[in-house]
Amino acid sequence: MRVTVSVAIAGASGYAGGELARLALDHPGLTLGALTAHSNAGEPVAAQQPHLAAHPAIAGRVFAPTTPEALAGHDVVFLALPHGASGEVAAALQAVDPDVLVIDVGADHRLVDPDDWRHYYGSEHAGTWTYGMPELLHAGESSASAQRAALAATRRVAVPGCNVTAVTLALQPGVAAGLVDPGDVVAVLAVGYSGAGKTAKTHLLASEAAGAAVPYGVGGGHRHNPEIVQNLRVAGAGRDGLADVRLSFTPVLVPMSRGILATVTAPIRPGVTEADLRAAWGAAYDDEAFVHVLPAGAQPTSASTLGANTAIMAVEVDERAGRVVVTCAIDNLVKGTAGAAVQSLNLALGLPETAGLPVTGVAP
Amino acid sequence: MRVTVSVAIAGASGYAGGELARLALDHPGLTLGALTAHSNAGEPVAAQQPHLAAHPAIAGRVFAPTTPEALAGHDVVFLALPHGASGEVAAALQAVDPDVLVIDVGADHRLVDPDDWRHYYGSEHAGTWTYGMPELLHAGESSASAQRAALAATRRVAVPGCNVTAVTLALQPGVAAGLVDPGDVVAVLAVGYSGAGKTAKTHLLASEAAGAAVPYGVGGGHRHNPEIVQNLRVAGAGRDGLADVRLSFTPVLVPMSRGILATVTAPIRPGVTEADLRAAWGAAYDDEAFVHVLPAGAQPTSASTLGANTAIMAVEVDERAGRVVVTCAIDNLVKGTAGAAVQSLNLALGLPETAGLPVTGVAP
Amino acid sequence: MRVTVSVAIAGASGYAGGELARLALDHPGLTLGALTAHSNAGEPVAAQQPHLAAHPAIAGRVFAPTTPEALAGHDVVFLALPHGASGEVAAALQAVDPDVLVIDVGADHRLVDPDDWRHYYGSEHAGTWTYGMPELLHAGESSASAQRAALAATRRVAVPGCNVTAVTLALQPGVAAGLVDPGDVVAVLAVGYSGAGKTAKTHLLASEAAGAAVPYGVGGGHRHNPEIVQNLRVAGAGRDGLADVRLSFTPVLVPMSRGILATVTAPIRPGVTEADLRAAWGAAYDDEAFVHVLPAGAQPTSASTLGANTAIMAVEVDERAGRVVVTCAIDNLVKGTAGAAVQSLNLALGLPETAGLPVTGVAP
Amino acid sequence: MRVTVSVAIAGASGYAGGELARLALDHPGLTLGALTAHSNAGEPVAAQQPHLAAHPAIAGRVFAPTTPEALAGHDVVFLALPHGASGEVAAALQAVDPDVLVIDVGADHRLVDPDDWRHYYGSEHAGTWTYGMPELLHAGESSASAQRAALAATRRVAVPGCNVTAVTLALQPGVAAGLVDPGDVVAVLAVGYSGAGKTAKTHLLASEAAGAAVPYGVGGGHRHNPEIVQNLRVAGAGRDGLADVRLSFTPVLVPMSRGILATVTAPIRPGVTEADLRAAWGAAYDDEAFVHVLPAGAQPTSASTLGANTAIMAVEVDERAGRVVVTCAIDNLVKGTAGAAVQSLNLALGLPETAGLPVTGVAP
């Protein structure tokens, strides 16, 4: 690959920003440009991202302040900012450089319905960008192409939330194929702490986390709910005889830094067999580079996806309960954040979709 | 307390046996008698249970072989044996000492239906003993007394499984009060590794567990299923207009030694309000010494129960999903095993129910 | 025990304060009085110490502000405050209630030499209180009695630092017996995160801690250094032909909440045999309730001490290196903080020294 | 890179073998040939190495038996076998294919002195191969070139032990420069569990490891001792006025899968300043791609090296103790095993030394 694409990262001192930098450094077609930060502006990059410190491209670097001037002049700008902050930066970039590819790994531009945004975030909606999940199934698709086409034609990408990615990938083949009932989905996720970000809070301390499993956002108010509903509606929920989505969603923090293991169950529609289900998941993912469906009897471990842009899942049928049980493992910072961003970048720029993205995890 | 009750532990070299010994050593009314083991017979107890080594009652002790002779002559015998092994030992004890109180923390005597046993364990059923969950609600009860009465009158106790305890305690108030529909229960549990026992297996190695969440027994075949169904039927499922129990149950191993955090959801029946639900859980547990229901908005952490005989739970309503979501934390080796055994012992012997049982967890 | 001693805890919302409360609740001779806090004053105790929430004595309690009025009128006041804050509170208590037993688990009153305090803490020294380590060997002692006598006669106790406790207990028998050379001690400690306290800091986040070992305070500036030196001088370093103490001390944070595993090495003096060393450690600790020396070949695990007031150690000789290597495990919040405080209380009030203090750890 | 080098891995079902496969799959110049195993022969590779399962080159593969026939015909053979097993396989390969490059990540061919081998392993020595540490300093070198030259000219490489790598890299610049006294080195290492291998043993279970720090091999008998001594002698210990090596070495297992954090201290020779020390470490490593020395005041975390072939270290002076304290982090399976093997391969085959080797770690 001889292309040289320059990328800037806004919010490069946080966990998502650090992961974008790690992937960009290892990507054969990308050159790392500005790394900006807010409160860490002026500090050495190596102090905040010590796992990057040994790389020659990081030596001597300091964070620039997050300003339009610092971000302008690159081919791609990644936004890894707190929610609510992307809109303003994006508008400023639009003014100075309308052709730049902007990829937002934050929440601001994911939701289609402004009312959902207002309800869950309490502010005005910044608008909807092309959804950065290449594998998203549209109604009637058995494997994903419509979303790839949309990504190939856009300059504005909204990368999905990490928990949303795990649940959507886990269940969408059954919904798109009309095999499961989206009207009573239950998802419980074991999640690592890095998804909660780098801001120091007491309940995120190692002392609290060690040896503990702790649910949060229980009871329906979680901000990831409307995004999952939105995705499963794209897959076909709510039309062609399928119920609209009803979802019970509970994340549980467990003592690890990275990783999500989602357990997603939904009722199987009458007459549907295990073979039907396996065929649907196979059709959806057998040709996907970054989604791996395990053979019957095997179960994923989140450790297998560490550092990789890979989702690994298992599909099992519980006949007594009348439910399909899909377990899905991803690395929240890769397939759940920065890897999806780079995969979207590859598509938007016409690079090979898999360029620079590890498939194998760092395990054990 | 001046009573002195002698206790023997069969299988004292394993995790359950070690926890029974720990609780017995700290119990003001118990004296530790024989500690038996199978492959570790003849070894110092301190070598297998190093956390007990500093206790004067352990100094110099070795494990006896697990024989009726070693176990006979005590007031109480705890059985902490692999499933299938309790029946024979119990029969031998019955022959030599029919009045001894035998408390089995293994699976052999939990199930009422021999067909369930055969289906899930593939051997002949050893019989059903009094179920060692004092807080078990019987149909029509708003708080538990029938099970306590049964325990006060028995010499044979089958202690519940640890995952079963968490799910049963979490959901039974809603079933007993007729407020939730037991016909579509979904339970996903984050569980520590000690529940899998002390036998060396590759998938239980620290290298595999660190930084990983791993489901197991997915899809309905888990041996804990029939026991949960049995308990919720005692609470009223399947009669008085309630559906029979249908359960999707998935345990997920997470990197901790002890602890269970169960997320249990079930549909709310029409017309039932959040206040109704809170009232039912309050009635069931407000007077229980070992079950604590958190105020609205708070969530349990499994760490709060470490080393304690306490279950801590939160009840939330997801109106969009039409489900109650109950999260319940226990220490699998205490409330889930050895603590339930001692609590049952206290009832069977007429001691104060709370004697020797810690209420506060070791945290952080 | 019919004694009823009322205790107040200043700083009860932190980790040390929470552990003092846990031990006090389980102590047969103590009644829990005021629980005070600074920024958490007015909040429910259960919100900050959820592992205590199920205890009836905690129900409905809120933190009082940390004032002399709130603390006055108790038999014992525990101070669990940031360093520098104890002095003022102690002076106020002295004014209103000179006979109260005050036990400071913070650093303010540990050091004998005011210059050490100024050098390491940069403020004026608040004075020196009786050192709360009953097992401290004085020069010429083969087992500890002088320190116990001092504690029995005092109303002011300074509880040792947790890392200091592990290193001191590990090495003092060899120094007191003149068998090892205190002039070149090297101590490296694997320590859990709870020793760093409950204040939210980025480097203490679970995301940073999971899967990581991180040294801190490397190179001699650590505040625990002068306290270890002070203790080994009490044991005899610097007189009777022994060198004065020279110490290299490095703590390494490892991903656990509680626990210290100290590896302490020192040169063996010429002519000293392994048998001499084992005899000295045996003489020092064989009669101690809370210090357990393992047989040759066994090694301690910090897990064995979880929740217990027990130090477990192993003494090995490296003949090629000419060094004794002592490994010592404690729970930093119990033997390293709150347990030592309660043990000192027992001595100061004439209660049995072991009252209310667990010997067995919660493991695995 | 257009070179295509075929590699076989003997012992590919274990942790070291899996890591060799992961690195080989991501190496632009290597093609993965036979993967052999002993008891897992015939099983799917994906079942034992699930983190590699999503890679197209792994799909459908099964382990071949570890035989000379399976291994013959490749350009490179990696041996990842239990100690004692490499010799025989190597001899068989030598017979059929004397020019193949054989790289042994096991212990068999590391030691120069057969007596050392017999003393520590109790069997006959298989011979000494070229030591696979390119950064090894020879006496008189300020930066490493002699070892690289040796590796460029060999067909037989013995990869260093992981703990040995951390300690050697940490201390050798001071020894080679004559600045520190190798006669009283103390090294204590916090190490993850993957270094202990994949064989199921009770003390390696997650239940034992969680929340625990556990020393092993204490007191001088550890098999890594003679290898460290050997390396520091290459750097100059024992001649030019330097003392011979005396080493106290203690590894402590801590609850993580990968990673080593070594704390290595040695006396500073008279008249040596901190500037002298920093200059020596800088000269040794400033041009090394895989060794990064932190600025004064910063400390490494093992997490920064996860998945990377990078050693990160800090050099601090403790003036009171008269010792230099070097802390050094590596990933035991990469820089400590498989990464060193690939780096050696690159040198032996004339490829760029850094080809296929990640510099940045996967963190947090």
Short mmCIF file of N, CA and C in Angstrom, two decimals, chain B residues 15 193-194 197-202 204-210 256-257, chain D residues 15 193-194 197-202 204-210 256-257:
data_model
loop_
_atom_site.label_atom_id
_atom_site.label_comp_id
_atom_site.label_asym_id
_atom_site.label_seq_id
_atom_site.Cartn_x
_atom_site.Cartn_y
_atom_site.Cartn_z
N TYR B 15 -12.78 -26.69 48.18
CA TYR B 15 -13.16 -25.32 48.51
C TYR B 15 -14.38 -25.27 49.42
N TYR B 193 -14.60 -18.22 39.96
CA TYR B 193 -14.11 -19.56 39.61
C TYR B 193 -14.21 -20.59 40.73
N SER B 194 -14.33 -20.16 41.97
CA SER B 194 -14.30 -21.16 43.05
C SER B 194 -15.51 -22.09 42.96
N GLY B 197 -14.80 -25.50 41.60
CA GLY B 197 -14.07 -26.48 42.38
C GLY B 197 -12.56 -26.39 42.21
N LYS B 198 -11.89 -27.29 42.92
CA LYS B 198 -10.44 -27.22 43.06
C LYS B 198 -9.71 -28.21 42.17
N THR B 199 -10.45 -28.99 41.39
CA THR B 199 -9.79 -29.93 40.49
C THR B 199 -9.13 -29.17 39.35
N ALA B 200 -7.87 -29.50 39.07
CA ALA B 200 -7.11 -28.78 38.06
C ALA B 200 -7.61 -29.10 36.66
N LYS B 201 -8.09 -28.08 35.95
CA LYS B 201 -8.52 -28.22 34.56
C LYS B 201 -8.00 -27.03 33.80
N THR B 202 -7.64 -27.24 32.55
CA THR B 202 -7.00 -26.19 31.78
C THR B 202 -7.85 -24.92 31.69
N LEU B 204 -9.77 -23.67 33.67
CA LEU B 204 -9.88 -22.96 34.95
C LEU B 204 -8.57 -22.31 35.38
N LEU B 205 -7.55 -22.38 34.55
CA LEU B 205 -6.26 -21.80 34.90
C LEU B 205 -6.34 -20.28 34.97
N ALA B 206 -5.53 -19.72 35.83
CA ALA B 206 -5.47 -18.27 35.95
C ALA B 206 -5.13 -17.60 34.63
N SER B 207 -4.27 -18.21 33.84
CA SER B 207 -3.90 -17.61 32.55
C SER B 207 -5.11 -17.47 31.63
N GLU B 208 -6.01 -18.44 31.69
CA GLU B 208 -7.21 -18.38 30.86
C GLU B 208 -8.22 -17.40 31.42
N ALA B 209 -8.24 -17.27 32.73
CA ALA B 209 -9.28 -16.49 33.40
C ALA B 209 -8.98 -15.00 33.45
N ALA B 210 -7.69 -14.66 33.56
CA ALA B 210 -7.34 -13.25 33.74
C ALA B 210 -7.80 -12.45 32.52
N MET B 256 -12.66 -13.58 39.02
CA MET B 256 -12.63 -13.43 40.47
C MET B 256 -12.76 -14.82 41.05
N SER B 257 -12.37 -14.97 42.29
CA SER B 257 -12.44 -16.29 42.89
C SER B 257 -13.85 -16.57 43.40
N TYR D 15 1.13 -22.24 25.32
CA TYR D 15 1.11 -20.78 25.30
C TYR D 15 2.23 -20.20 24.44
N TYR D 193 0.77 -15.51 35.18
CA TYR D 193 0.68 -16.96 35.23
C TYR D 193 1.03 -17.67 33.92
N SER D 194 0.99 -16.98 32.81
CA SER D 194 1.21 -17.70 31.55
C SER D 194 2.63 -18.24 31.46
N GLY D 197 2.94 -21.91 32.07
CA GLY D 197 2.48 -22.88 31.09
C GLY D 197 1.02 -23.26 31.23
N LYS D 198 0.59 -24.15 30.33
CA LYS D 198 -0.83 -24.45 30.16
C LYS D 198 -1.21 -25.77 30.81
N THR D 199 -0.28 -26.45 31.43
CA THR D 199 -0.62 -27.71 32.10
C THR D 199 -1.44 -27.41 33.35
N ALA D 200 -2.53 -28.13 33.50
CA ALA D 200 -3.43 -27.88 34.62
C ALA D 200 -2.82 -28.33 35.94
N LYS D 201 -2.61 -27.38 36.85
CA LYS D 201 -2.11 -27.69 38.19
C LYS D 201 -2.94 -26.86 39.18
N THR D 202 -3.18 -27.44 40.34
CA THR D 202 -4.07 -26.78 41.29
C THR D 202 -3.60 -25.38 41.67
N LEU D 204 -2.18 -23.25 40.05
CA LEU D 204 -2.29 -22.29 38.95
C LEU D 204 -3.74 -21.96 38.62
N LEU D 205 -4.68 -22.50 39.39
CA LEU D 205 -6.09 -22.23 39.13
C LEU D 205 -6.44 -20.76 39.38
N ALA D 206 -7.40 -20.29 38.62
CA ALA D 206 -7.87 -18.91 38.80
C ALA D 206 -8.34 -18.66 40.22
N SER D 207 -8.97 -19.64 40.85
CA SER D 207 -9.44 -19.46 42.22
C SER D 207 -8.30 -19.18 43.19
N GLU D 208 -7.17 -19.81 42.95
CA GLU D 208 -6.01 -19.60 43.82
C GLU D 208 -5.33 -18.27 43.51
N ALA D 209 -5.38 -17.88 42.25
CA ALA D 209 -4.62 -16.71 41.79
C ALA D 209 -5.33 -15.40 42.05
N ALA D 210 -6.65 -15.42 41.96
CA ALA D 210 -7.39 -14.16 42.07
C ALA D 210 -7.15 -13.53 43.43
N MET D 256 -2.36 -11.87 37.00
CA MET D 256 -2.48 -11.44 35.63
C MET D 256 -1.99 -12.60 34.77
N SER D 257 -2.34 -12.59 33.51
CA SER D 257 -1.92 -13.68 32.66
C SER D 257 -0.52 -13.45 32.12
#
